[in-house]
Amino acid sequence: IGQERKTCFGSLRMSSSIESIASSPRKLFTNLQSDMFSHPLDKQITRQLSNLPLVASAVRRSMSSIESAFVISNLESTILVSPTQMPRLYDSLATACKILNVKAIPELYVKQNPTPNAYTLAIAGRRPFIVIHTGLLDLLTPAEVEAVIGHELGHLKCEHGVWMTLLNLSTQVLDVLLGPIVSIPTQQLLLRWQRAAEFSCDRAALLVAQDFKVVVSVIMKLCGGSSKSSFNESLNVDTFLLQAEEL
């Protein structure tokens, strides 16, 4: 439950250009608004979802206590990143926020979990937060991790929290909240929206990385990368893109 999801990026071990991208000058989008990069379907379906009576308010009410549980869980079983705790990772977060014009830096937690994943949660008015698994940090380069952070910030920038939460609720919970007749079309609409929302956030990742090969490399590594650097060194982004053209 919540806004937990696998990041939809790829990863290829590119040459030094990927490793050095974080230190190279990048454009800051000082007036960036979410509608400037959101996928058209994301904006369209979000408007449709917003017209569903009582749905958003019902989810916010039901998630209030669950969100509090998430906060407590983060504090007791993860590491809160800060300028004095994993400062390089915090710098990546601050840089991504600055590029995307995110004024309030969300909390960032690192969770011990071998599954490469990241997710974000922001629903009931509390300070939003991002969680990154150690498996993701082991798999990706610093520039690629920053792209993932940009993706998660995209969810916050686009205010996806309520609808992502609704998508992750079980069918049984939807039936209780909305009734079985409403829940089925709502779920279908949410699934269409999820794909569009991920497109929007991939665009946010690209705005942060400002190198499309970094973002493709994340996707590739999530498909078949390894935490062993010697294995990833043989990965090839261009070949991976040729594979994608077969779809």
Tab-separated table of C-alpha atoms in Angstrom:
chain	number	residue	atom	x	y	z
A	1	ILE	CA	0.000	0.000	0.000
A	2	GLY	CA	1.125	3.562	-0.560
A	3	GLN	CA	3.187	4.751	-3.435
A	4	GLU	CA	5.506	1.763	-3.504
A	5	ARG	CA	6.618	0.810	-6.947
A	6	LYS	CA	9.603	-0.337	-8.874
A	7	THR	CA	11.417	2.428	-10.646
A	8	CYS	CA	11.018	2.148	-14.359
A	9	PHE	CA	14.506	2.972	-15.575
A	10	GLY	CA	17.220	1.096	-17.209
A	11	SER	CA	20.849	0.792	-16.809
A	12	LEU	CA	23.785	0.321	-18.944
A	13	ARG	CA	27.276	0.882	-17.945
A	14	MET	CA	28.292	3.680	-20.249
A	15	SER	CA	31.748	5.120	-20.375
A	16	SER	CA	33.100	7.914	-18.222
A	17	SER	CA	30.408	10.271	-19.546
A	18	ILE	CA	27.879	8.623	-17.227
A	19	GLU	CA	30.215	8.634	-14.271
A	20	SER	CA	31.101	12.295	-14.702
A	21	ILE	CA	27.644	13.647	-15.529
A	22	ALA	CA	26.915	14.553	-11.882
A	23	SER	CA	29.933	16.857	-11.808
A	24	SER	CA	29.267	18.481	-15.200
A	25	PRO	CA	27.175	21.667	-15.382
A	26	ARG	CA	23.500	21.003	-15.923
A	27	LYS	CA	20.582	23.268	-16.637
A	28	LEU	CA	18.395	24.325	-13.719
A	29	PHE	CA	14.687	24.581	-14.549
A	30	THR	CA	13.939	27.387	-12.128
A	31	ASN	CA	10.332	27.905	-13.262
A	32	LEU	CA	9.498	24.273	-13.950
A	33	GLN	CA	5.878	23.228	-13.380
A	34	SER	CA	4.622	19.651	-13.593
A	35	ASP	CA	2.402	20.353	-16.598
A	36	MET	CA	5.511	21.301	-18.569
A	37	PHE	CA	6.819	17.720	-18.587
A	38	SER	CA	3.833	15.536	-17.664
A	39	HIS	CA	2.763	13.044	-20.295
A	40	PRO	CA	-0.488	14.120	-22.013
A	41	LEU	CA	-2.259	10.940	-20.897
A	42	ASP	CA	-1.153	11.557	-17.324
A	43	LYS	CA	-2.739	15.000	-17.342
A	44	GLN	CA	-5.865	13.785	-19.131
A	45	ILE	CA	-6.552	10.803	-16.878
A	46	THR	CA	-5.670	12.736	-13.729
A	47	ARG	CA	-8.429	15.162	-14.643
A	48	GLN	CA	-10.819	12.222	-15.124
A	49	LEU	CA	-9.838	10.714	-11.779
A	50	SER	CA	-10.279	14.051	-10.062
A	51	ASN	CA	-13.899	14.041	-11.195
A	52	LEU	CA	-14.632	10.765	-9.381
A	53	PRO	CA	-16.803	11.771	-6.417
A	54	LEU	CA	-15.337	11.253	-2.948
A	55	VAL	CA	-12.536	8.977	-4.161
A	56	ALA	CA	-9.580	11.187	-3.260
A	57	SER	CA	-11.006	12.181	0.116
A	58	ALA	CA	-11.806	8.541	0.942
A	59	VAL	CA	-8.249	7.466	0.172
A	60	ARG	CA	-6.748	10.307	2.208
A	61	ARG	CA	-8.869	9.379	5.213
A	62	SER	CA	-8.050	5.683	4.939
A	63	MET	CA	-4.327	6.334	4.502
A	64	SER	CA	-3.796	8.735	7.375
A	65	SER	CA	-2.931	6.068	9.960
A	66	ILE	CA	-1.058	3.934	7.421
A	67	GLU	CA	1.131	6.873	6.470
A	68	SER	CA	1.981	7.433	10.125
A	69	ALA	CA	2.999	3.784	10.349
A	70	PHE	CA	5.301	4.271	7.360
A	71	VAL	CA	6.979	7.216	9.064
A	72	ILE	CA	7.571	5.239	12.255
A	73	SER	CA	8.851	2.263	10.265
A	74	ASN	CA	11.311	4.478	8.400
A	75	LEU	CA	12.694	5.922	11.609
A	76	GLU	CA	13.155	2.559	13.304
A	77	SER	CA	14.373	0.368	10.437
A	78	THR	CA	16.033	2.609	7.832
A	79	ILE	CA	18.740	5.279	7.690
A	80	LEU	CA	17.697	8.911	7.219
A	81	VAL	CA	19.997	10.585	4.698
A	82	SER	CA	21.229	14.049	5.656
A	83	PRO	CA	24.194	16.395	5.107
A	84	THR	CA	26.042	14.416	7.801
A	85	GLN	CA	24.648	10.934	6.992
A	86	MET	CA	25.527	9.652	3.506
A	87	PRO	CA	26.311	13.241	2.426
A	88	ARG	CA	27.009	12.334	-1.217
A	89	LEU	CA	23.575	10.784	-1.537
A	90	TYR	CA	22.037	13.836	0.133
A	91	ASP	CA	23.870	16.067	-2.345
A	92	SER	CA	22.314	14.053	-5.188
A	93	LEU	CA	18.881	14.599	-3.669
A	94	ALA	CA	19.485	18.332	-3.227
A	95	THR	CA	20.825	18.643	-6.774
A	96	ALA	CA	17.836	16.844	-8.270
A	97	CYS	CA	15.449	19.050	-6.272
A	98	LYS	CA	17.215	22.165	-7.494
A	99	ILE	CA	17.074	21.061	-11.130
A	100	LEU	CA	13.367	20.208	-10.936
A	101	ASN	CA	12.421	23.312	-8.925
A	102	VAL	CA	11.269	21.249	-5.933
A	103	LYS	CA	11.300	23.820	-3.152
A	104	ALA	CA	10.947	21.565	-0.104
A	105	ILE	CA	13.525	18.779	-0.053
A	106	PRO	CA	11.743	15.528	0.908
A	107	GLU	CA	13.195	13.146	3.446
A	108	LEU	CA	15.258	10.332	1.942
A	109	TYR	CA	15.655	6.962	3.672
A	110	VAL	CA	17.894	4.026	2.771
A	111	LYS	CA	16.414	0.611	3.550
A	112	GLN	CA	18.358	-2.639	3.785
A	113	ASN	CA	16.767	-4.734	1.052
A	114	PRO	CA	18.502	-6.629	-1.764
A	115	THR	CA	15.663	-5.951	-4.224
A	116	PRO	CA	16.558	-2.883	-6.321
A	117	ASN	CA	13.636	-0.554	-5.748
A	118	ALA	CA	12.643	2.957	-4.757
A	119	TYR	CA	9.325	4.500	-3.827
A	120	THR	CA	7.790	7.663	-2.480
A	121	LEU	CA	4.823	8.558	-0.313
A	122	ALA	CA	3.017	11.853	0.219
A	123	ILE	CA	-0.684	11.884	0.970
A	124	ALA	CA	-1.988	13.279	4.229
A	125	GLY	CA	-0.112	16.547	4.335
A	126	ARG	CA	2.985	15.246	6.108
A	127	ARG	CA	6.439	15.898	4.758
A	128	PRO	CA	6.860	13.587	1.750
A	129	PHE	CA	9.619	11.014	1.737
A	130	ILE	CA	11.519	8.745	-0.622
A	131	VAL	CA	12.851	5.299	0.245
A	132	ILE	CA	15.716	3.690	-1.672
A	133	HIS	CA	16.741	0.065	-1.208
A	134	THR	CA	20.386	-0.830	-0.732
A	135	GLY	CA	19.990	-3.219	-3.661
A	136	LEU	CA	19.458	-0.226	-5.932
A	137	LEU	CA	22.513	1.577	-4.583
A	138	ASP	CA	24.611	-1.554	-5.141
A	139	LEU	CA	23.395	-1.902	-8.719
A	140	LEU	CA	23.623	1.652	-10.063
A	141	THR	CA	26.254	4.333	-10.501
A	142	PRO	CA	25.868	7.631	-8.602
A	143	ALA	CA	24.554	9.374	-11.736
A	144	GLU	CA	21.996	6.610	-12.261
A	145	VAL	CA	20.880	6.785	-8.633
A	146	GLU	CA	20.381	10.514	-9.102
A	147	ALA	CA	18.179	9.794	-12.115
A	148	VAL	CA	16.088	7.440	-9.975
A	149	ILE	CA	15.764	10.187	-7.360
A	150	GLY	CA	14.613	12.482	-10.160
A	151	HIS	CA	11.991	9.913	-11.135
A	152	GLU	CA	10.671	9.744	-7.583
A	153	LEU	CA	10.665	13.530	-7.308
A	154	GLY	CA	8.574	13.497	-10.470
A	155	HIS	CA	5.844	11.658	-8.556
A	156	LEU	CA	5.937	14.347	-5.875
A	157	LYS	CA	6.080	17.164	-8.411
A	158	CYS	CA	3.064	15.756	-10.259
A	159	GLU	CA	1.220	15.018	-6.999
A	160	HIS	CA	0.678	11.361	-7.899
A	161	GLY	CA	0.414	10.276	-4.260
A	162	VAL	CA	-3.338	9.821	-3.868
A	163	TRP	CA	-3.848	7.998	-7.151
A	164	MET	CA	-0.767	5.810	-6.737
A	165	THR	CA	-2.090	4.801	-3.342
A	166	LEU	CA	-5.511	4.008	-4.756
A	167	LEU	CA	-3.887	1.899	-7.462
A	168	ASN	CA	-2.049	-0.148	-4.850
A	169	LEU	CA	-5.097	-0.796	-2.722
A	170	SER	CA	-6.445	-4.293	-3.088
A	171	THR	CA	-9.673	-5.046	-4.905
A	172	GLN	CA	-11.247	-5.952	-1.582
A	173	VAL	CA	-10.433	-2.560	-0.088
A	174	LEU	CA	-11.726	-0.788	-3.174
A	175	ASP	CA	-14.954	-2.749	-2.885
A	176	VAL	CA	-15.365	-1.615	0.709
A	177	LEU	CA	-14.596	2.009	-0.077
A	178	LEU	CA	-16.328	2.418	-3.403
A	179	GLY	CA	-18.468	-0.622	-4.090
A	180	PRO	CA	-17.736	-3.388	-6.637
A	181	ILE	CA	-19.450	-1.628	-9.538
A	182	VAL	CA	-17.291	1.477	-9.155
A	183	SER	CA	-14.046	-0.319	-8.286
A	184	ILE	CA	-13.655	-2.230	-11.571
A	185	PRO	CA	-13.788	0.753	-13.945
A	186	THR	CA	-11.782	2.770	-11.431
A	187	GLN	CA	-9.031	0.155	-11.409
A	188	GLN	CA	-8.999	0.038	-15.199
A	189	LEU	CA	-8.643	3.802	-15.337
A	190	LEU	CA	-5.905	3.724	-12.711
A	191	LEU	CA	-3.918	1.117	-14.635
A	192	ARG	CA	-4.037	3.287	-17.758
A	193	TRP	CA	-2.995	6.244	-15.673
A	194	GLN	CA	-0.101	4.352	-14.036
A	195	ARG	CA	1.656	3.844	-17.346
A	196	ALA	CA	1.227	7.511	-18.256
A	197	ALA	CA	2.401	8.617	-14.800
A	198	GLU	CA	5.565	6.542	-15.145
A	199	PHE	CA	6.218	8.205	-18.506
A	200	SER	CA	5.946	11.592	-16.791
A	201	CYS	CA	8.415	10.574	-14.106
A	202	ASP	CA	10.847	9.106	-16.619
A	203	ARG	CA	10.806	12.562	-18.180
A	204	ALA	CA	11.643	14.040	-14.778
A	205	ALA	CA	14.556	11.590	-14.521
A	206	LEU	CA	15.781	12.733	-17.924
A	207	LEU	CA	15.555	16.386	-16.875
A	208	VAL	CA	17.793	15.569	-13.906
A	209	ALA	CA	20.302	13.365	-15.739
A	210	GLN	CA	20.329	15.465	-18.930
A	211	ASP	CA	21.823	12.427	-20.650
A	212	PHE	CA	19.342	9.908	-22.040
A	213	LYS	CA	21.894	7.095	-21.848
A	214	VAL	CA	21.992	7.432	-18.063
A	215	VAL	CA	18.235	6.832	-17.888
A	216	VAL	CA	18.371	3.972	-20.391
A	217	SER	CA	21.212	2.462	-18.372
A	218	VAL	CA	19.001	2.391	-15.268
A	219	ILE	CA	16.273	0.543	-17.157
A	220	MET	CA	18.763	-1.932	-18.567
A	221	LYS	CA	20.314	-2.742	-15.198
A	222	LEU	CA	16.902	-3.256	-13.650
A	223	CYS	CA	16.158	-5.712	-16.457
A	224	GLY	CA	19.347	-7.726	-16.164
A	225	GLY	CA	22.139	-5.933	-14.364
A	226	SER	CA	24.300	-7.252	-11.566
A	227	SER	CA	25.767	-5.760	-8.421
A	228	LYS	CA	29.147	-7.009	-9.674
A	229	SER	CA	30.795	-4.142	-11.526
A	230	SER	CA	32.784	-6.522	-13.736
A	231	PHE	CA	29.521	-7.872	-15.132
A	232	ASN	CA	27.978	-4.445	-15.719
A	233	GLU	CA	31.054	-3.233	-17.574
A	234	SER	CA	30.105	-5.541	-20.438
A	235	LEU	CA	26.606	-4.073	-20.750
A	236	ASN	CA	25.950	-1.976	-23.837
A	237	VAL	CA	23.225	0.667	-24.006
A	238	ASP	CA	23.141	0.866	-27.790
A	239	THR	CA	22.667	-2.894	-28.096
A	240	PHE	CA	19.928	-2.748	-25.461
A	241	LEU	CA	18.139	-0.068	-27.482
A	242	LEU	CA	18.320	-2.290	-30.578
A	243	GLN	CA	16.727	-5.063	-28.520
A	244	ALA	CA	13.921	-2.699	-27.547
A	245	GLU	CA	13.190	-1.983	-31.196
A	246	GLU	CA	12.168	-5.634	-31.605
A	247	LEU	CA	9.164	-5.095	-29.327
